[in-house]
Tab-separated table of N, CA and C in Angstrom:
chain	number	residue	atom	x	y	z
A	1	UNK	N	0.817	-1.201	0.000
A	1	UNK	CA	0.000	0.000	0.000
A	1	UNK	C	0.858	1.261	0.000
A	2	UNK	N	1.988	1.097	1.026
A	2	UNK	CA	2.450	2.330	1.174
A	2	UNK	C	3.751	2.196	0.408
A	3	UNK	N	4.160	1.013	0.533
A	3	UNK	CA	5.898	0.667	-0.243
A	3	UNK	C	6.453	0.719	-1.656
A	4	UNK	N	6.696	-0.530	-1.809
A	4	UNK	CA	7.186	-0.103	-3.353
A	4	UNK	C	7.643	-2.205	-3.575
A	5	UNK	N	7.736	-2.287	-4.423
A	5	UNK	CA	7.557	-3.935	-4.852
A	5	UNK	C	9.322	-4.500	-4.731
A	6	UNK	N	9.516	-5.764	-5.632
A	6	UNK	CA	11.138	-6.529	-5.551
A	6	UNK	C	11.641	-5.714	-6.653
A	7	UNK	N	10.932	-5.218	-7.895
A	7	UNK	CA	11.514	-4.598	-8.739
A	7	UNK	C	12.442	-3.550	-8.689
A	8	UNK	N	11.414	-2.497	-7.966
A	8	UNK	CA	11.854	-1.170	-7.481
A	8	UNK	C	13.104	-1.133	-6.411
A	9	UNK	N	12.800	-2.381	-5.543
A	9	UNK	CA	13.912	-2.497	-4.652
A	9	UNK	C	15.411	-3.015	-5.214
A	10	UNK	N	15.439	-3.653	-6.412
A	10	UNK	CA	16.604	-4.410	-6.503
A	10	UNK	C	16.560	-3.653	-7.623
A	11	UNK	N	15.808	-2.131	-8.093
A	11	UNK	CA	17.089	-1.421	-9.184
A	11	UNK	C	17.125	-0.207	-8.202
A	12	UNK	N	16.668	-0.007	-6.419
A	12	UNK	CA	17.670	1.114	-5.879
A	12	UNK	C	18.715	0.074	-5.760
A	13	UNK	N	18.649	-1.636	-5.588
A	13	UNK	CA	20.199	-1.779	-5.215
A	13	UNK	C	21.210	-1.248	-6.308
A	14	UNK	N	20.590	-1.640	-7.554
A	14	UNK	CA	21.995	-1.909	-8.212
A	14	UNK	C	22.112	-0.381	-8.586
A	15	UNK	N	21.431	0.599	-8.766
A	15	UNK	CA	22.091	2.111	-8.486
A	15	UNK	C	22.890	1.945	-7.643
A	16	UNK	N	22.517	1.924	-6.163
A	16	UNK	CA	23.392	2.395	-5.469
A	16	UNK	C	24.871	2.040	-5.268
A	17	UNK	N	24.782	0.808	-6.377
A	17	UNK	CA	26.189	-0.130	-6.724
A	17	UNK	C	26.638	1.290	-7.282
A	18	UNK	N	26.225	1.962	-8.372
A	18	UNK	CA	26.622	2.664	-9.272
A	18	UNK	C	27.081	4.401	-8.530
A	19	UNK	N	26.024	4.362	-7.420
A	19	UNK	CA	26.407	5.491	-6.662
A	19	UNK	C	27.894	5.793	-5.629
A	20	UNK	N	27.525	4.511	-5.153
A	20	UNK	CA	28.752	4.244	-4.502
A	20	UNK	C	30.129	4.142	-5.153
A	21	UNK	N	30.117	4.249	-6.229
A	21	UNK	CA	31.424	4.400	-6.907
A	21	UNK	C	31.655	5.420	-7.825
A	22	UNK	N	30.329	6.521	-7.900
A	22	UNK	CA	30.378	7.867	-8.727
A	22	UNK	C	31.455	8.643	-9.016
A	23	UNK	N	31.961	8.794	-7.807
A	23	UNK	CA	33.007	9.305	-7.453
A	23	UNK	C	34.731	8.883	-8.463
A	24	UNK	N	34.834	7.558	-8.855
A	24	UNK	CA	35.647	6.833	-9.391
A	24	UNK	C	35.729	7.871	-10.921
A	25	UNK	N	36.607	8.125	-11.408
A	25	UNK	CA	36.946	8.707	-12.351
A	25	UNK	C	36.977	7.397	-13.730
A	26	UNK	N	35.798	7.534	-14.501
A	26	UNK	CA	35.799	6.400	-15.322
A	26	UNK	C	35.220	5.421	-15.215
A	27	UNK	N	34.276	5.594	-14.037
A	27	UNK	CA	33.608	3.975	-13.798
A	27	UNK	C	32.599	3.793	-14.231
A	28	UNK	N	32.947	2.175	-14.323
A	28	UNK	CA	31.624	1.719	-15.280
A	28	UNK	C	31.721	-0.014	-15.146
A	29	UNK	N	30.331	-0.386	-14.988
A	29	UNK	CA	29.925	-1.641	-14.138
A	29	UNK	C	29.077	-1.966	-14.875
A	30	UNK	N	29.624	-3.486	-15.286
A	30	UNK	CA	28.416	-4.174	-16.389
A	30	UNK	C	27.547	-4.639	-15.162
A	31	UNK	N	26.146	-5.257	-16.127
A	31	UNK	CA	25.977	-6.235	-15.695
A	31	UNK	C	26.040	-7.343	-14.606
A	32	UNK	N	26.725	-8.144	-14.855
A	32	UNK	CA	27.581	-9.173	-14.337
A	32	UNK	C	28.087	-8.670	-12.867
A	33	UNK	N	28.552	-7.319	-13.122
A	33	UNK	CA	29.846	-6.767	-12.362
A	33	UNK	C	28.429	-6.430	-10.776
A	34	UNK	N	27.682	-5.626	-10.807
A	34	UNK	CA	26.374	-5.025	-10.269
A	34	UNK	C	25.618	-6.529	-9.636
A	35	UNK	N	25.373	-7.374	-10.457
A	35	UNK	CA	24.517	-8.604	-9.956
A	35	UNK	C	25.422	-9.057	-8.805
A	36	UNK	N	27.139	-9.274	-9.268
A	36	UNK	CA	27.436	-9.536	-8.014
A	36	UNK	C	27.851	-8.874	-6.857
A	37	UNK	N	28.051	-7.659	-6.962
A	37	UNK	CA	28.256	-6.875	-5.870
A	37	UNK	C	26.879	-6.528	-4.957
A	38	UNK	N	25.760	-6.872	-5.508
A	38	UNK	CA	24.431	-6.710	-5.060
A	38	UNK	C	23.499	-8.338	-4.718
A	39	UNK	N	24.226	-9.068	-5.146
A	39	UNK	CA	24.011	-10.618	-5.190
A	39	UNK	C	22.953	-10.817	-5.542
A	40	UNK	N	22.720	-10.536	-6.338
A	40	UNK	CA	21.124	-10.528	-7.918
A	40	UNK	C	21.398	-11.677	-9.032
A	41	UNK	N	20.435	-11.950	-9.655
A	41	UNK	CA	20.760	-12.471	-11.071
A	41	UNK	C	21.236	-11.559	-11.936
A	42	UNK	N	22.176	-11.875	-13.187
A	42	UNK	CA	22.541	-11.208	-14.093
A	42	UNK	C	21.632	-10.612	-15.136
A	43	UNK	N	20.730	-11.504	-15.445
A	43	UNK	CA	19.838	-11.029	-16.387
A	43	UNK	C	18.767	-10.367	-15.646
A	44	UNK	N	18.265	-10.053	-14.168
A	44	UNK	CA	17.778	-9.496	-14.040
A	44	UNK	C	17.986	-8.223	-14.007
A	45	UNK	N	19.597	-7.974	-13.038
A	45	UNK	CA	20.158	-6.346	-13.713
A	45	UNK	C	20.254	-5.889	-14.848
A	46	UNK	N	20.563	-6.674	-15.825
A	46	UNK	CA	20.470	-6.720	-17.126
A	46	UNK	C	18.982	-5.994	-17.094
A	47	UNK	N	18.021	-6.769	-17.450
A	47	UNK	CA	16.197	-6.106	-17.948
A	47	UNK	C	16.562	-4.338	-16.801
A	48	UNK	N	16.713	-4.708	-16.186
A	48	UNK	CA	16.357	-3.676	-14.993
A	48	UNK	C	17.745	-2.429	-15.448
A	49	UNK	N	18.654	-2.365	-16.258
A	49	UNK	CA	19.659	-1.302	-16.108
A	49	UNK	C	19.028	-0.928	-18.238
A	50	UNK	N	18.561	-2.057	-18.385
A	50	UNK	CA	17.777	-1.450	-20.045
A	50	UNK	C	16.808	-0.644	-19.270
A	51	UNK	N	16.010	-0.797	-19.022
A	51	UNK	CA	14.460	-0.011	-18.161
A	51	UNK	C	15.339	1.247	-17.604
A	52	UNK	N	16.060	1.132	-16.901
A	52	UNK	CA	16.840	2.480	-16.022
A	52	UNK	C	17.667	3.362	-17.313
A	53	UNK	N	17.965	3.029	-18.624
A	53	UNK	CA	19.114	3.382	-19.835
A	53	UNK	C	17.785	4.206	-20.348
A	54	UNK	N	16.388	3.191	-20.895
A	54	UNK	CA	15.411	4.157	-21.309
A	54	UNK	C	15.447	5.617	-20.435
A	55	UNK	N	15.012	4.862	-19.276
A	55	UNK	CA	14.143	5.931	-18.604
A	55	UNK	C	15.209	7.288	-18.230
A	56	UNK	N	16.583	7.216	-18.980
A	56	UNK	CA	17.762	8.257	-18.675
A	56	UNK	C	18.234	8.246	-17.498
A	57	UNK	N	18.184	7.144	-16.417
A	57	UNK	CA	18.592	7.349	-15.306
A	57	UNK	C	20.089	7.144	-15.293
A	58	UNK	N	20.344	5.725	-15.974
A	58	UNK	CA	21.992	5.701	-16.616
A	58	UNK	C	22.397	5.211	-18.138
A	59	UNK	N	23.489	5.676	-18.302
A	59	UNK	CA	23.764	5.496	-19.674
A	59	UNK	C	24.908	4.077	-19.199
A	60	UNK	N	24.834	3.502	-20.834
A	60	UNK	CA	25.886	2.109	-20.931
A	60	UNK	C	26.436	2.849	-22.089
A	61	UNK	N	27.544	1.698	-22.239
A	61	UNK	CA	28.347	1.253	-23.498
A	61	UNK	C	28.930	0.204	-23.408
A	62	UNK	N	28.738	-0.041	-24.139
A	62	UNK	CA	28.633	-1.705	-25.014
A	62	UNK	C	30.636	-1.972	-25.251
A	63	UNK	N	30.420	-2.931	-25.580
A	63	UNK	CA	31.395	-4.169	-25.428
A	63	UNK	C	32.305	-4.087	-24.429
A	64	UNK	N	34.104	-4.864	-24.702
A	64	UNK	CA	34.719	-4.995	-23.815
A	64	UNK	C	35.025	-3.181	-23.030
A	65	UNK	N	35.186	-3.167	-21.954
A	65	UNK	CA	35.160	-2.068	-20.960
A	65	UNK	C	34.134	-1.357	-20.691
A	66	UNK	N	33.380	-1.605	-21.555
A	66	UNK	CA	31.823	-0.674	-21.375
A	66	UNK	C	31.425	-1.155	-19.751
A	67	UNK	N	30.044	-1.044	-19.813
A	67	UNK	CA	28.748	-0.797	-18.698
A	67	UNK	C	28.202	0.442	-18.544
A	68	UNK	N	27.795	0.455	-17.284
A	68	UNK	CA	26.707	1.369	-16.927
A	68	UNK	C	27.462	2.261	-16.047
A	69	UNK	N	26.877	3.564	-16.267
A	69	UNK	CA	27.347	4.643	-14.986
A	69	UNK	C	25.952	5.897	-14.767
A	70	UNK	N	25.768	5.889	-13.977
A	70	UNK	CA	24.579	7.093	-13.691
A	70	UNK	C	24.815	7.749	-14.677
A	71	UNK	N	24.122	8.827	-15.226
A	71	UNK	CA	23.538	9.297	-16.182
A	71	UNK	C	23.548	10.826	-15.528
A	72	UNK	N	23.259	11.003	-14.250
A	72	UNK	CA	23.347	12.374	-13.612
A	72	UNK	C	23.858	11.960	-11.967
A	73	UNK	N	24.549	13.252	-11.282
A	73	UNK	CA	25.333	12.856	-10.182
A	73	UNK	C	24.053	12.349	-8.988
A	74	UNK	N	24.827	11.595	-8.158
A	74	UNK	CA	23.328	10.453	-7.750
A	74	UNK	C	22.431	11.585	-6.486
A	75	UNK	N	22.876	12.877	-6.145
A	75	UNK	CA	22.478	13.950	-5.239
A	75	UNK	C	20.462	14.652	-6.476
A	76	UNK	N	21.123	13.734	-7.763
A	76	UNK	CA	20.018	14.414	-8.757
A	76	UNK	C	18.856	13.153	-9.335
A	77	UNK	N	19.340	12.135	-8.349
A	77	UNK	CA	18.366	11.030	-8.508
A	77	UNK	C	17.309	10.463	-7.271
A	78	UNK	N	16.185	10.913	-7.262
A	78	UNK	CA	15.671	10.170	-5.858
A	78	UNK	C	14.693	9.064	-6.262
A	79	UNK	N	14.574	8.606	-5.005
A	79	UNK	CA	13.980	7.086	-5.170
A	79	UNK	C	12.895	7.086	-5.375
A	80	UNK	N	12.078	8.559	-5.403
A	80	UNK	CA	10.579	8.340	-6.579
A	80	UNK	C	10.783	7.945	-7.571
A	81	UNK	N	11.959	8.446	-7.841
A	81	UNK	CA	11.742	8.854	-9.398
A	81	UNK	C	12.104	6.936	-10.033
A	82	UNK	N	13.420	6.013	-9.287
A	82	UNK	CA	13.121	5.067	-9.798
A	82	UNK	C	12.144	4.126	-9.411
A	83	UNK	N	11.390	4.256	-8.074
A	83	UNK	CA	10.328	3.501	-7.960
A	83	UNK	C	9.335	3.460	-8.554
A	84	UNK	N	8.807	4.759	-9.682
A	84	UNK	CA	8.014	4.742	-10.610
A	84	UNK	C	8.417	4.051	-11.768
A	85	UNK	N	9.242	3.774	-11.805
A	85	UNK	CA	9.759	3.276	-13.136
A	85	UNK	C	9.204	1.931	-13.009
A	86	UNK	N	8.970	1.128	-12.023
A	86	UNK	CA	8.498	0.123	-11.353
A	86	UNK	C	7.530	-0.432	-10.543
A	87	UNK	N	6.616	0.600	-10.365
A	87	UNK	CA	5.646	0.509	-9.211
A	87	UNK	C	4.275	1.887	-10.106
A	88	UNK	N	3.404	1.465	-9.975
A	88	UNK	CA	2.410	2.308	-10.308
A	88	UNK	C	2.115	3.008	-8.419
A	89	UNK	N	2.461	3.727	-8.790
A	89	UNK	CA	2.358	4.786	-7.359
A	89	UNK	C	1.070	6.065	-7.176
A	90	UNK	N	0.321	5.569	-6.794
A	90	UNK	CA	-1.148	6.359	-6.546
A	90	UNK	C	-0.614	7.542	-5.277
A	91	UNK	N	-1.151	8.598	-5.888
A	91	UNK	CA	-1.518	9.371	-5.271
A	91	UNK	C	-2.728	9.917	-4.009
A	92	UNK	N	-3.818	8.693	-4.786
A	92	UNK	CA	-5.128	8.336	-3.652
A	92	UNK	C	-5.111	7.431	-3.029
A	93	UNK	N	-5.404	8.258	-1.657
A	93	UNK	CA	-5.487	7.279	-1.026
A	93	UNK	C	-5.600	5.619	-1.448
A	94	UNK	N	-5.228	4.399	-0.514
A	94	UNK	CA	-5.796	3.157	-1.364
A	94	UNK	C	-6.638	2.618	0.194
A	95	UNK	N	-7.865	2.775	0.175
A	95	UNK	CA	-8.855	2.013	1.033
A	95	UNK	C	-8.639	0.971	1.453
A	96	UNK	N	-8.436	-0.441	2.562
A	96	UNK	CA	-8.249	-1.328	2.731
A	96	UNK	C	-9.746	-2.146	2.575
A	97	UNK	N	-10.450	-1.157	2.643
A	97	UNK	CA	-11.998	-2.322	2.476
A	97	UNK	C	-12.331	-1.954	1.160
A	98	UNK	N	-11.532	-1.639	0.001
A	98	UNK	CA	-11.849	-1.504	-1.482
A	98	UNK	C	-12.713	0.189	-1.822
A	99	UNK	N	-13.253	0.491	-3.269
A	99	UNK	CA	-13.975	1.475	-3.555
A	99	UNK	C	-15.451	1.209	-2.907
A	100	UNK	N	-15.863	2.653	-2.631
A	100	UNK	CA	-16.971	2.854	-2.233
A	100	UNK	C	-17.216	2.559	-0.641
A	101	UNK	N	-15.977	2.473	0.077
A	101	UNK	CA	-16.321	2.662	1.892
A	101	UNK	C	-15.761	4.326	1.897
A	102	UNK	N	-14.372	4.655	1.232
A	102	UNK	CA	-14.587	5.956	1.951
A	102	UNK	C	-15.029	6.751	0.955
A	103	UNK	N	-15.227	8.127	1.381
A	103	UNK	CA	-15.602	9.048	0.621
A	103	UNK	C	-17.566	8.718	-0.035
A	104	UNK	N	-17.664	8.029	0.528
A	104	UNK	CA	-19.011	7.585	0.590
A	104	UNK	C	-19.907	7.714	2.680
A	105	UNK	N	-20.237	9.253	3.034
A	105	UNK	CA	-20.320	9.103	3.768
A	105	UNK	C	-19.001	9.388	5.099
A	106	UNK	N	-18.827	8.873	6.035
A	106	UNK	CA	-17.951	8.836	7.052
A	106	UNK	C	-16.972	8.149	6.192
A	107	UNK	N	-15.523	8.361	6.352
A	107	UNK	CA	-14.370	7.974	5.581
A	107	UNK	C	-13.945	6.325	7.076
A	108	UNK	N	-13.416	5.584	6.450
A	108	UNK	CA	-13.517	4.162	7.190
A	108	UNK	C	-11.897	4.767	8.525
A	109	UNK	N	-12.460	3.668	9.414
A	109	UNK	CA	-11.558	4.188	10.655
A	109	UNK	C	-10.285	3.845	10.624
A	110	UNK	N	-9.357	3.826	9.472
A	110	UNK	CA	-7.822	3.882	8.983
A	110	UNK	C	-7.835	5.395	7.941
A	111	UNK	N	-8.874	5.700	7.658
A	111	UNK	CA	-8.543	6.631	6.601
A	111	UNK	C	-7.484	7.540	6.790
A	112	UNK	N	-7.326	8.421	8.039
A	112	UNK	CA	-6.940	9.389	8.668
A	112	UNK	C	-5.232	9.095	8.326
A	113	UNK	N	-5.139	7.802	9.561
A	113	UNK	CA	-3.828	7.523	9.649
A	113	UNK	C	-3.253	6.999	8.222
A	114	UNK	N	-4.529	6.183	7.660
A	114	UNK	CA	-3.332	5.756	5.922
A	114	UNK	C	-3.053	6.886	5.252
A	115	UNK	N	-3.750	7.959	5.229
A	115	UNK	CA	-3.463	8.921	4.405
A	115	UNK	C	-2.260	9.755	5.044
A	116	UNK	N	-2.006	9.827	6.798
A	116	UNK	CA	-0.121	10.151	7.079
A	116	UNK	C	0.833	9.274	6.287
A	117	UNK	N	0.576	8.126	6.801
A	117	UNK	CA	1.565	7.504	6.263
A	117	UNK	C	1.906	7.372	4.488
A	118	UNK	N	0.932	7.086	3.471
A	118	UNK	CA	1.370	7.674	2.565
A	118	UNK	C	2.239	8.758	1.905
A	119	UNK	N	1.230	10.163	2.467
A	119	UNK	CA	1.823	11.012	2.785
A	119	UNK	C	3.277	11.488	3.221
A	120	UNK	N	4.124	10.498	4.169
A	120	UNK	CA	5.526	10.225	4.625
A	120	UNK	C	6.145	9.242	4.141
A	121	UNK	N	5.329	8.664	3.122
A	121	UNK	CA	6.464	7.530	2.261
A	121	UNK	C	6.755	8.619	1.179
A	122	UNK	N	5.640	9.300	0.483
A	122	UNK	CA	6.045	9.889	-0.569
A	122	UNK	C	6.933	10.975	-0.242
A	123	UNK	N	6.931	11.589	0.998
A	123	UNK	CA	7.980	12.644	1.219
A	123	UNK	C	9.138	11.927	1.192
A	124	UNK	N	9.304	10.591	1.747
A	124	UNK	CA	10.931	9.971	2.102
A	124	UNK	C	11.076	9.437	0.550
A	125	UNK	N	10.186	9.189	-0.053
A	125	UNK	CA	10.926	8.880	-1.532
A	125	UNK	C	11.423	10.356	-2.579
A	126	UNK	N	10.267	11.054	-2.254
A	126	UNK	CA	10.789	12.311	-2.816
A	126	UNK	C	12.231	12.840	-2.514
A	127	UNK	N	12.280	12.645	-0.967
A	127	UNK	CA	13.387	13.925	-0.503
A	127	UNK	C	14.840	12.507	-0.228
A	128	UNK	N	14.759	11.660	-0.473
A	128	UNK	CA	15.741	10.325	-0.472
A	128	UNK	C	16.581	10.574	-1.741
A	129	UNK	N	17.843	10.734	-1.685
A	129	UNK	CA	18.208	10.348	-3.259
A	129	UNK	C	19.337	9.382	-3.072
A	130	UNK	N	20.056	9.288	-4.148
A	130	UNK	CA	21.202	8.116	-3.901
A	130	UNK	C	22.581	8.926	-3.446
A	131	UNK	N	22.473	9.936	-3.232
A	131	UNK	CA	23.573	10.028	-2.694
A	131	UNK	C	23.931	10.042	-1.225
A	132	UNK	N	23.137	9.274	-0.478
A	132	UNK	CA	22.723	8.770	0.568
A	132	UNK	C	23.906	7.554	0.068
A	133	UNK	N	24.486	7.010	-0.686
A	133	UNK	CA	25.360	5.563	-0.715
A	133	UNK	C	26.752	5.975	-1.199
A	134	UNK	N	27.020	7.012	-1.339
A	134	UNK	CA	28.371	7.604	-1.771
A	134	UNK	C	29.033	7.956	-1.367
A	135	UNK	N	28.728	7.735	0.495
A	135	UNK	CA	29.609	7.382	2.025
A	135	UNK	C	29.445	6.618	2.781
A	136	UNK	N	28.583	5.885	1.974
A	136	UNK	CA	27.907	4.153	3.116
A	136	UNK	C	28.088	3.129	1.885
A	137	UNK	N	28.732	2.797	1.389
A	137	UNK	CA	29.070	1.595	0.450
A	137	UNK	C	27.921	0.314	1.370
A	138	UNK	N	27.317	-0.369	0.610
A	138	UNK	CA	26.018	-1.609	1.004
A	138	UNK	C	26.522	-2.630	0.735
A	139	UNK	N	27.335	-3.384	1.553
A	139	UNK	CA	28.295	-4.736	1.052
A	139	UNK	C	26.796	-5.805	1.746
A	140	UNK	N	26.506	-7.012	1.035
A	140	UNK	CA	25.519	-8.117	1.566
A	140	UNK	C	26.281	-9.180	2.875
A	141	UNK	N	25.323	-9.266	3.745
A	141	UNK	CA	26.045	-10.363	4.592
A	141	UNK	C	26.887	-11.449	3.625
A	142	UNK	N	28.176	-11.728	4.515
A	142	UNK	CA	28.503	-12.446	4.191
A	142	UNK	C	27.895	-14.638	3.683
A	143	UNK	N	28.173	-14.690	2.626
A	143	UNK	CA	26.718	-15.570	2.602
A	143	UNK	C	25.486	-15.902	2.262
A	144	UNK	N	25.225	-14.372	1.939
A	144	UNK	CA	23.484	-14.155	1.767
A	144	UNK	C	23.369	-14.569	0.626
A	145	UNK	N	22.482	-15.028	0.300
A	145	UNK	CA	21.521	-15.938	-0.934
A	145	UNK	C	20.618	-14.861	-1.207
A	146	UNK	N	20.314	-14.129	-2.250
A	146	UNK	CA	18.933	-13.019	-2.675
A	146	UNK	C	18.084	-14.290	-3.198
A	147	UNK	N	18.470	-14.822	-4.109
A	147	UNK	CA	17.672	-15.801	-4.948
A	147	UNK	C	17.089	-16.622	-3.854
A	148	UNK	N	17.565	-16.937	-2.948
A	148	UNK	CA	16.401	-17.854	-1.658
A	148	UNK	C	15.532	-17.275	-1.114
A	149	UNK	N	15.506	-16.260	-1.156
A	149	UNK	CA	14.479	-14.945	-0.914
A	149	UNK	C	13.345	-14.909	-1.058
């Protein structure tokens, strides 16, 4: 209701692969390189850094030395902007007892509070950007399995 899905979550990871190394003069991270520093499938960063190349968030280049590098410095990317890329994100309220309890009458006895909390996801995605990871590098437990997930 209030969050954001596996999609949205595993392309802020592999940005923030990309954020966290902005700084690097020349860098650039295939694929391959992102899945494992984020412990993803390859072809899923893969679909997910085409979707992020459309949507201008980062640019690639192709063959040996290429990959991906943000597209703009990561202080100019926030996590609305890629959770839409991935998540149909309503602005209305979303009712837990479906259309036609609120706004029909007395609004149902969550209305109040779902509509804060919305309200404070969309501010923390708005005002969140990635450069929140470009002094906190996100290494995975040692071990961790995503795919068992």
């Amino acid at each position: 209701m209030f969050g954001y899905g596996k999609m949205a979550n595993y392309a802020i990871a592999s940005l923030s692969y990309l954020a966290a190394n902005y700084e690097t003069e020349g860098f650039k991270a295939n694929s391959q390189t992102i899945a494992t520093a984020r412990n993803l499938s390859r072809p899923l960063v893969g679909k997910l850094m085409s979707q992020m190349s459309t949507a201008g968030l980062v640019n690639g280049t192709p063959g040996p030395g290429g990959g991906f590098y943000l597209s703009r410095a990561p202080k100019d990317i926030t996590l609305l902007e890629i959770v839409k890329l991935f998540e149909k994100i309503e602005e209305a309220l979303m009712c837990p007892f479906g259309p036609g309890w609120c706004g029909n009458g007395d609004p149902c006895p969550f209305h109040y509070e779902l509509e804060d909390k919305r309200d404070e996801m969309m501010a923390w995605l708005s005002n969140t950007n990635l450069e929140v990871f470009t002094n906190h590098p996100v290494k995975p437990e040692k071990g961790f399995d995503a795919e068992a997930v």
